[in-house]
Amino acid sequence: MSAKPLLQARGLIKTFGALVATNNLNLEVHPGEIHALIGPNGAGKSTLVAQLAGELPPNSGRILFDGADVTAADIPARVAAGLVRSFQITSIFPQFSALTNVAMAVQARAGHSFRFWKAAGTDPRLVDPAMALLDQVGLGSLAGTPAGEMAYGEQRQLEIAMALATRPRLLLLDEPLAGMGREDALAIIELLRSLRGSYTILLIEHDMDAVFSLADTITVLVYGKAIATGRPDEIRANPEVQQAYLGQEAHPREVQHA
Amino acid sequence: MLEVKGLEAGYGGCQVLFGVDLRIGPGEVVSMIGRNGMGKTTTIKAIMGVVKPRKGEVSFCRQSLHHLPAYKVARCGIGLVPEGRQIFPNLTVEENMVATATKGEWTLHRVYELFPRLRERRTNLGNKLSGGEQQMLAIGRALLTNPKLLILDEATEGLAPLIRSEIWRCMAMLKRQGQSILVVDKNVDALIDLGDRHFIVEKGRMVWSGDSAQLTRAGDIRQRYLGV
Amino acid sequence: KVKIGFISTFSGPQGVLGRELMDGFSLALKNLGGKLGGAEVTVIQGDDQGKPDIGVQLAEKMVERDKVDVVTGINFSNVLLAVAKPVLDSKTFLLSINAGPSQLAGKDCNPYYFNVAHQNDNVPEAMGQFLTAKGVKTVYLLAPNYPAGKDMLGGFKRFFHGRVVGEVYTQFNQPDYAAELAQIRQAKPDAVFFFYPGGMGINFLKQYAQSGLKGQVPLYGPSFSLDQTILPAVGDAAVGTFSTAFWSETANNKANKKFVTDFEAAYGRIPSPYAATAYDGAYLLDAAIKAAGSTKNKDALRKALETVKFDSVRGKFSFNTNHNPIQDYHLYEVTKDSAGRLINSYRSEVFTEHKDAYSTTCTM
Amino acid sequence: MAKSISPRAVLGLLLALALLALPPVALSLGEPFYIGLASRMLVFALAAMSLDLILGYGGLVCFGHAAFLGVGAYVVGILGHHAAEQTLLFGILPGTTSGWVTWPLAMLCAGFMAFLIGLVSVRTQGLYFIMITLAFAQMAYFFFVTLKGYGGDDGLSLGQRSTFSDLVSLRDKSTFYYVTLTMAVLVGGGLIKVTRSRFGMVLRGIKENERRMLHIGIPTFRYKVAAFTLAGAVAGLAGALLANQANFVSPAMMHWTRSGELIVMVILGGMGSLLGPAAGAVVFLTLEEVLSAYTEHWQIILGPLLILVVYFARQGLYGMLPRRRADR
Amino acid sequence: MGIFLFAEQVLNGLQLGTMLFLMASGLTLVFGIMNLVNLAHGSFYMMGAYFAATLFKLTGSLVLAAAGAFVGVLVLGMALEIAILHSFYRRDHLDQVLATFGMILFFNELVRMVWGPQAYFLALPEALNGSVELIPGAPYPIYRLIIIVAGLTVALGLYLLISRSRIGMLIRAGASNRTMIEALGVNIRVLFTVVFGLGAALAGLAGTMAGPLLAVQVGMGDSVLITTLVVIVIGGIGSVRGAFLASLLVGLSDTFGRMLLPASLAEMTIYILMAVILYRRPQGLFPAHG
Ligand SMILES: Nc1ncnc2c1ncn2[C@@H]1O[C@H](COP(=O)(O)OP(=O)(O)OP(=O)(O)O)[C@@H](O)[C@H]1O
Ligand SMILES: Nc1ncnc2c1ncn2[C@@H]1O[C@H](COP(=O)(O)OP(=O)(O)OP(=O)(O)O)[C@@H](O)[C@H]1O
Ligand SMILES: [Mg+2]
Ligand SMILES: [Mg+2]
């Protein structure tokens, strides 16, 4: 693992009224790794992602991305720097075709959207890379289908394709497997595995099969605090984590289906 | 208790259910399993009267639910934990639960015992909850209607493993108390532990049914229809 | 054949004005056997809703599509000013039977524009004159914020020599005057002079009485603030109020007696000055068209309009060089008649053969 | 675009012919009035298209669009007023009736105003956006009411129509009609092009899912402001044309009911299609004209008619046309 | 400014404010809570005024007229909801705008046909026509005082109904997710019809009370509608508490604006107020949904 972390959160604090959702949190994500974030419901995982992505301002603390302080940067600026999130609840452009969905993201990455004249729908500089990405996530055959009519799992794949189209350096994935059947979930897990190395990923997931089979590093969040960070086997063995989060589901019978 | 025969339903132009049959006896826990998009949720919606059935019969406690509006179905004693939680975002946690509560065994106090997290977040608005907290709330809300039949559609989705097993435990307890339950979940192992009988839905039809023992043995069936 | 375009405000709080004008005009037409100067008359009616832009659209349509000979009926000065351009540009006669904006009496006067009613300044001028003579020291002025409002208060100030302690222009068609009334109470003037025609007048008078100001500060207005479109709705709250006017329902001449009797018989109510001037307008047209032979020769018709004599319900009437009236102005007081209805009773003469202040700036 | 002759193409061709032939036909029937009416319709078609750009494509429901129309009209009106009175605007600028100056200036002023209003309002969402644009329009309305020097409430009559060169005299109804038609076609065509460009894609994306746009790295704020500005400028042009058509400008042009009517035109025609709203404008004004000729109480017919249209034709009139496969 | 003038203007502002609140409360319920943009709300105001005017002419009793108008508009509102509007709850806001705009046209014309285009002016019974001296030396019209009291009473009742009662919870829940509340056993259809009717009736009540003060005329609801929209937006759409505070705020600033500013500028006051508030708080003062 390289020395310099890609993303660093330092002393991050976020409160909602009396509730401390993020409690003096320190987190480091290193380039190329899949870093999983787990923790009980309401531990503050989504809140953390929202802060990293620029949707929620932290009360205090700093967020460093690739060495630069992005704590005050707005969402598009972070995306431009390569810090991109996907959503727990599918967020796509339902009326657009799958291709257009991705092309939109390609266009965003290309900058220059203040172009008023040339037709965008047929511009090969947008369409070609978009098509390539759809193929990569296995949606090539559905390019023309309106995204809203696609199956749930396919929408999740599309969502990842869109995220990839913005050429992220760090992907924040909030429960990418939510609501997905075993088969679809396996497809996404495969997809994520294929991305390992070329992208850095911060993954939030309650599906322990996925987490333990994908993650290089796991951080456990409880009441806004990171109570443990380490390799999957270290985390699984950690009694504190078992007590606060895993309970009996870490039971081997469940894991063997992975 | 609940009897579904030859149910057909769909959305607008596209038919989703092509003759679903389902039976739940009193005190029974029955599961519906199947891959994504096979029509489990649609079946539940059709039972609830949220989606109007095109054909077939649905009866509950020997009363026909045919073409009853959703609220009447619910008043017959069916409690729903819907897919996607469907919390009321502009009500507080407590309001979400008491708004539709009816008198019975389940009280606010008992739900708070079950989910202490909800008590902590009592005055939070529904949309200010974490995903898992919303899921707990949805279950609590359904319990508080004190239903004769509880329907859970992917109720463990997005819950932490600890809570998830808590929910399974809770369902087992309900079962012991004689509560009838229809449950949809993707965790087949847990369903086998809990359920009396299981139905596999494939492309809008019931393609298999049997008890837990049968399902455990039918590895080929599981492989074919569930991919596990 | 004669085609008349009759644009007026028929709806809304000021809808009564259009009705009065139309009724007065129709009554005259009926008396004239449905003819003007012997020619069959078609009247095309349009509701401007008191809005200049709608007035303009109506006028254009009437001039271009219906090709009317005369446009008349307009009750609001702002509408008249807006309508003037398209109508006069097409050399169509524009006969005002109520509104009398100073602009059209002065620098914007036009050979095709005639005003058979009054110039806006004149009636308040008479009240200014009267209050000065009466020795009133301080006065509070109110009017809606539109050309006639400006003209009216301007006219008042031209002849009033005391101090104006407040001059308020309210939004046109403002329904609620609570804020203004509070300020009057604060200013404690000797008198209030207000110009609020139609519905505005009703609301103002009612609220004035409700606020308890009525017993404290006397109200004065031009006849348009206290005429028969207002008095029945206001009731006793108006009794004892003074106004100035060139005409009243009690004016004592033969033409007027017939007019008031006929009007009451036809419509079951006492006419207002609007009906009176509209009635006069029809008689003027009748006489002029008769004199000119037809409406086809526009020059002849214009000459005829300038000079022709007709039986005015006001008694003496003639046109000044700017086609605005020269007439007498009187003081009236609101009293009850034998049937208990409110009427304007004659009190004194203020001006005789009074001319407006703008005729000198008119060059035609 | 159509390779074989589609019903759409036939429809388009017929429409083009009808538009071109209208003035001579009206003149030969001795009804020049209808040329003016048609010009008015074209002006509103242009205004409706400009509103559709932000409403139909960007999802920005502007309830104050008439303000831009009014500002454009007042630029023409005020400069014309100073030209007629031979006075200076702000004590330095001479008035003019030259369309070369006033029309672009109308666009510029309306565009700039839209820019400022956009800066403030696009931060809000949904109904709040509707209302804040209404608020600004009302302010503009009352601002012009305050300008007693230019007639205030009562409006301002134009001394003459805008002048271009000796070749085109807008005084002539037919010429004015053709100029308006050209403007509507050119600008409308331009708008269509814009909606298909990258910028247009961004706009649609914002309407569809603004949050997602942010997360693919598009700073939506500036695009919304830009679209708002563009729409304002085009509405300003429509305003300049409207001032010429009516020979009269007044604050009533920016009254909220006007803005409401513009929205009605857009929805009636089918939002997000540009051509639909243009047709919506024509249909709305025609209905008004036809029904009002038929009965004084025409609104009692128009009202329920509108309800029926929304009820049955969800995509407006445009949605009832024979369709190409959706090209989104 | 003297203390009397100030006090009187404050009362004037309150009176305008409570009047607006009667309108705004109904609209904010329908608008924010039931998610229906109802431009025809102003028409209910107008219908209330006309019903009351007619009943008043027939019976001569203001109380009877007010009660009759309240019931009349209640029924009218519910009928309209059942016949047309209920199918618009799930539709786009713009569709709702267009449909209810159509209703405005319809009602205005209907009134013009039935009652004629001219305005009605109602006279108050003698007992209400005078003024009382709340503070010695500063008389204030009795009728306006009645409006203030009535408005405040309704405000309190509504607040309790919406934010404290179970009915209120159900209404709010139904607004955000109709299907779900039905699946939990609530007949939301009837509930919404009743709430819609109630909102309409409150608007009708406002119209009834405005009648004797202002004028009963075609289109009287249109300008009130706009002011009401301003109020509910300032207050935060869907918040009855917000609507209440915003009503008073708008009433007071309008009254004082009129006194302190030149005429047209005064008309702008409330719009400037709204723009400033929305700039600082894009969701209004009391955003109802997080
Ligand atoms: N806007 C908000 N206002 C108030 N409280 C909030 C808000 N958003 C989140 N919370 C609270 O903050 C806590 C952390 O929420 P968060 O969504 O980050 O949890 P999470 O770790 O993602 O949980 P889950 O696994 O269930 O999704 C929760 O208790 C939630 O109720
Ligand atoms: N509102 C809708 N409109 C149109 N089609 C729908 C709608 N909801 C579901 N469908 C379609 O109906 C089919 C069955 O969906 P359903 O939600 O019943 O599946 P499911 O078995 O519950 O799947 P999952 O495991 O994903 O929840 C799917 O093909 C889906 O695309
Ligand atoms: Mg979460
Ligand atoms: Mg499902």
mmCIF file of N, CA and C and ligand atoms in Angstrom, chain A residues 149-152 179-181, chain B residues 11-12 14 16-17 34-43 45 83 153-154 184 201, ligand 2:
data_model
loop_
_atom_site.group_PDB
_atom_site.id
_atom_site.type_symbol
_atom_site.label_atom_id
_atom_site.label_comp_id
_atom_site.label_asym_id
_atom_site.label_seq_id
_atom_site.Cartn_x
_atom_site.Cartn_y
_atom_site.Cartn_z
ATOM 1 N N GLU A 149 -37.182 2.329 -17.606
ATOM 2 C CA GLU A 149 -37.833 1.047 -17.864
ATOM 3 C C GLU A 149 -36.913 -0.131 -17.610
ATOM 4 N N MET A 150 -35.678 0.152 -17.181
ATOM 5 C CA MET A 150 -34.746 -0.940 -16.970
ATOM 6 C C MET A 150 -35.011 -1.611 -15.624
ATOM 7 N N ALA A 151 -34.567 -2.850 -15.542
ATOM 8 C CA ALA A 151 -34.729 -3.577 -14.285
ATOM 9 C C ALA A 151 -33.851 -2.929 -13.217
ATOM 10 N N TYR A 152 -34.236 -3.226 -11.972
ATOM 11 C CA TYR A 152 -33.547 -2.567 -10.871
ATOM 12 C C TYR A 152 -32.035 -2.784 -10.895
ATOM 13 N N GLY A 179 -31.326 -3.841 -2.232
ATOM 14 C CA GLY A 179 -32.514 -4.244 -2.959
ATOM 15 C C GLY A 179 -32.250 -5.211 -4.094
ATOM 16 N N MET A 180 -31.057 -5.757 -4.125
ATOM 17 C CA MET A 180 -30.710 -6.559 -5.272
ATOM 18 C C MET A 180 -30.769 -8.043 -4.929
ATOM 19 N N GLY A 181 -31.240 -8.822 -5.891
ATOM 20 C CA GLY A 181 -31.253 -10.275 -5.693
ATOM 21 C C GLY A 181 -29.835 -10.828 -5.746
ATOM 22 N N TYR B 11 -49.243 -3.565 -14.742
ATOM 23 C CA TYR B 11 -49.206 -2.099 -14.729
ATOM 24 C C TYR B 11 -49.493 -1.613 -16.128
ATOM 25 N N GLY B 12 -50.507 -0.795 -16.275
ATOM 26 C CA GLY B 12 -50.816 -0.241 -17.580
ATOM 27 C C GLY B 12 -50.892 -1.349 -18.619
ATOM 28 N N CYS B 14 -48.557 -3.598 -19.420
ATOM 29 C CA CYS B 14 -47.820 -4.847 -19.294
ATOM 30 C C CYS B 14 -48.305 -5.684 -18.115
ATOM 31 N N VAL B 16 -47.942 -8.491 -15.370
ATOM 32 C CA VAL B 16 -46.830 -8.981 -14.575
ATOM 33 C C VAL B 16 -47.167 -10.329 -13.937
ATOM 34 N N LEU B 17 -48.387 -10.439 -13.450
ATOM 35 C CA LEU B 17 -48.794 -11.685 -12.808
ATOM 36 C C LEU B 17 -49.676 -12.498 -13.755
ATOM 37 N N GLY B 34 -37.983 -15.473 -4.968
ATOM 38 C CA GLY B 34 -37.832 -15.402 -6.415
ATOM 39 C C GLY B 34 -36.860 -14.304 -6.765
ATOM 40 N N ARG B 35 -36.447 -14.337 -8.007
ATOM 41 C CA ARG B 35 -35.462 -13.341 -8.414
ATOM 42 C C ARG B 35 -36.070 -11.951 -8.514
ATOM 43 N N ASN B 36 -35.227 -10.980 -8.789
ATOM 44 C CA ASN B 36 -35.704 -9.604 -8.972
ATOM 45 C C ASN B 36 -36.720 -9.519 -10.100
ATOM 46 N N GLY B 37 -37.759 -8.767 -9.871
ATOM 47 C CA GLY B 37 -38.689 -8.447 -10.946
ATOM 48 C C GLY B 37 -39.603 -9.593 -11.339
ATOM 49 N N MET B 38 -39.765 -10.577 -10.489
ATOM 50 C CA MET B 38 -40.573 -11.729 -10.859
ATOM 51 C C MET B 38 -42.021 -11.545 -10.448
ATOM 52 N N GLY B 39 -42.284 -10.554 -9.639
ATOM 53 C CA GLY B 39 -43.679 -10.256 -9.318
ATOM 54 C C GLY B 39 -44.058 -10.458 -7.865
ATOM 55 N N LYS B 40 -43.096 -10.542 -7.000
ATOM 56 C CA LYS B 40 -43.422 -10.730 -5.583
ATOM 57 C C LYS B 40 -44.131 -9.490 -5.038
ATOM 58 N N THR B 41 -43.503 -8.348 -5.254
ATOM 59 C CA THR B 41 -44.106 -7.109 -4.759
ATOM 60 C C THR B 41 -45.458 -6.870 -5.408
ATOM 61 N N THR B 42 -45.541 -7.190 -6.695
ATOM 62 C CA THR B 42 -46.802 -6.974 -7.390
ATOM 63 C C THR B 42 -47.905 -7.853 -6.783
ATOM 64 N N THR B 43 -47.548 -9.054 -6.428
ATOM 65 C CA THR B 43 -48.538 -9.920 -5.783
ATOM 66 C C THR B 43 -49.050 -9.263 -4.505
ATOM 67 N N LYS B 45 -49.001 -6.141 -3.740
ATOM 68 C CA LYS B 45 -49.809 -4.952 -4.061
ATOM 69 C C LYS B 45 -51.199 -5.360 -4.499
ATOM 70 N N GLU B 83 -42.037 -2.626 0.421
ATOM 71 C CA GLU B 83 -40.718 -2.519 -0.177
ATOM 72 C C GLU B 83 -40.336 -1.042 -0.234
ATOM 73 N N ASP B 153 -42.290 -7.068 3.054
ATOM 74 C CA ASP B 153 -41.652 -7.124 1.740
ATOM 75 C C ASP B 153 -40.227 -6.609 1.881
ATOM 76 N N GLU B 154 -39.283 -7.489 1.863
ATOM 77 C CA GLU B 154 -37.876 -7.135 1.983
ATOM 78 C C GLU B 154 -37.615 -6.279 3.226
ATOM 79 N N VAL B 184 -41.389 -11.740 2.306
ATOM 80 C CA VAL B 184 -40.579 -11.783 1.090
ATOM 81 C C VAL B 184 -39.176 -11.370 1.491
ATOM 82 N N VAL B 201 -41.684 -17.705 -6.887
ATOM 83 C CA VAL B 201 -42.345 -16.962 -7.951
ATOM 84 C C VAL B 201 -41.370 -16.829 -9.112
HETATM 85 N N1 LIG F 2 -44.968 0.792 -11.195
HETATM 86 C C1 LIG F 2 -44.621 -0.064 -12.176
HETATM 87 N N2 LIG F 2 -44.926 0.235 -13.460
HETATM 88 C C2 LIG F 2 -44.601 -0.619 -14.452
HETATM 89 N N3 LIG F 2 -43.971 -1.784 -14.279
HETATM 90 C C3 LIG F 2 -43.641 -2.134 -13.012
HETATM 91 C C4 LIG F 2 -43.946 -1.291 -11.911
HETATM 92 N N4 LIG F 2 -43.500 -1.871 -10.790
HETATM 93 C C5 LIG F 2 -42.947 -3.050 -11.188
HETATM 94 N N5 LIG F 2 -43.022 -3.198 -12.519
HETATM 95 C C6 LIG F 2 -42.556 -4.343 -13.287
HETATM 96 O O1 LIG F 2 -43.234 -5.463 -12.832
HETATM 97 C C7 LIG F 2 -42.370 -6.592 -12.754
HETATM 98 C C8 LIG F 2 -42.469 -7.240 -11.388
HETATM 99 O O2 LIG F 2 -42.046 -6.348 -10.396
HETATM 100 P P1 LIG F 2 -42.087 -6.644 -8.834
HETATM 101 O O3 LIG F 2 -41.716 -5.388 -8.162
HETATM 102 O O4 LIG F 2 -43.391 -7.237 -8.512
HETATM 103 O O5 LIG F 2 -40.940 -7.697 -8.686
HETATM 104 P P2 LIG F 2 -40.330 -8.330 -7.371
HETATM 105 O O6 LIG F 2 -40.472 -9.763 -7.541
HETATM 106 O O7 LIG F 2 -40.900 -7.690 -6.185
HETATM 107 O O8 LIG F 2 -38.784 -7.947 -7.545
HETATM 108 P P3 LIG F 2 -37.728 -7.430 -6.468
HETATM 109 O O9 LIG F 2 -37.085 -8.604 -5.908
HETATM 110 O O10 LIG F 2 -36.803 -6.598 -7.266
HETATM 111 O O11 LIG F 2 -38.450 -6.596 -5.468
HETATM 112 C C9 LIG F 2 -40.984 -6.071 -13.092
HETATM 113 O O12 LIG F 2 -40.654 -6.469 -14.391
HETATM 114 C C10 LIG F 2 -41.083 -4.581 -13.018
HETATM 115 O O13 LIG F 2 -40.285 -4.017 -14.025
#
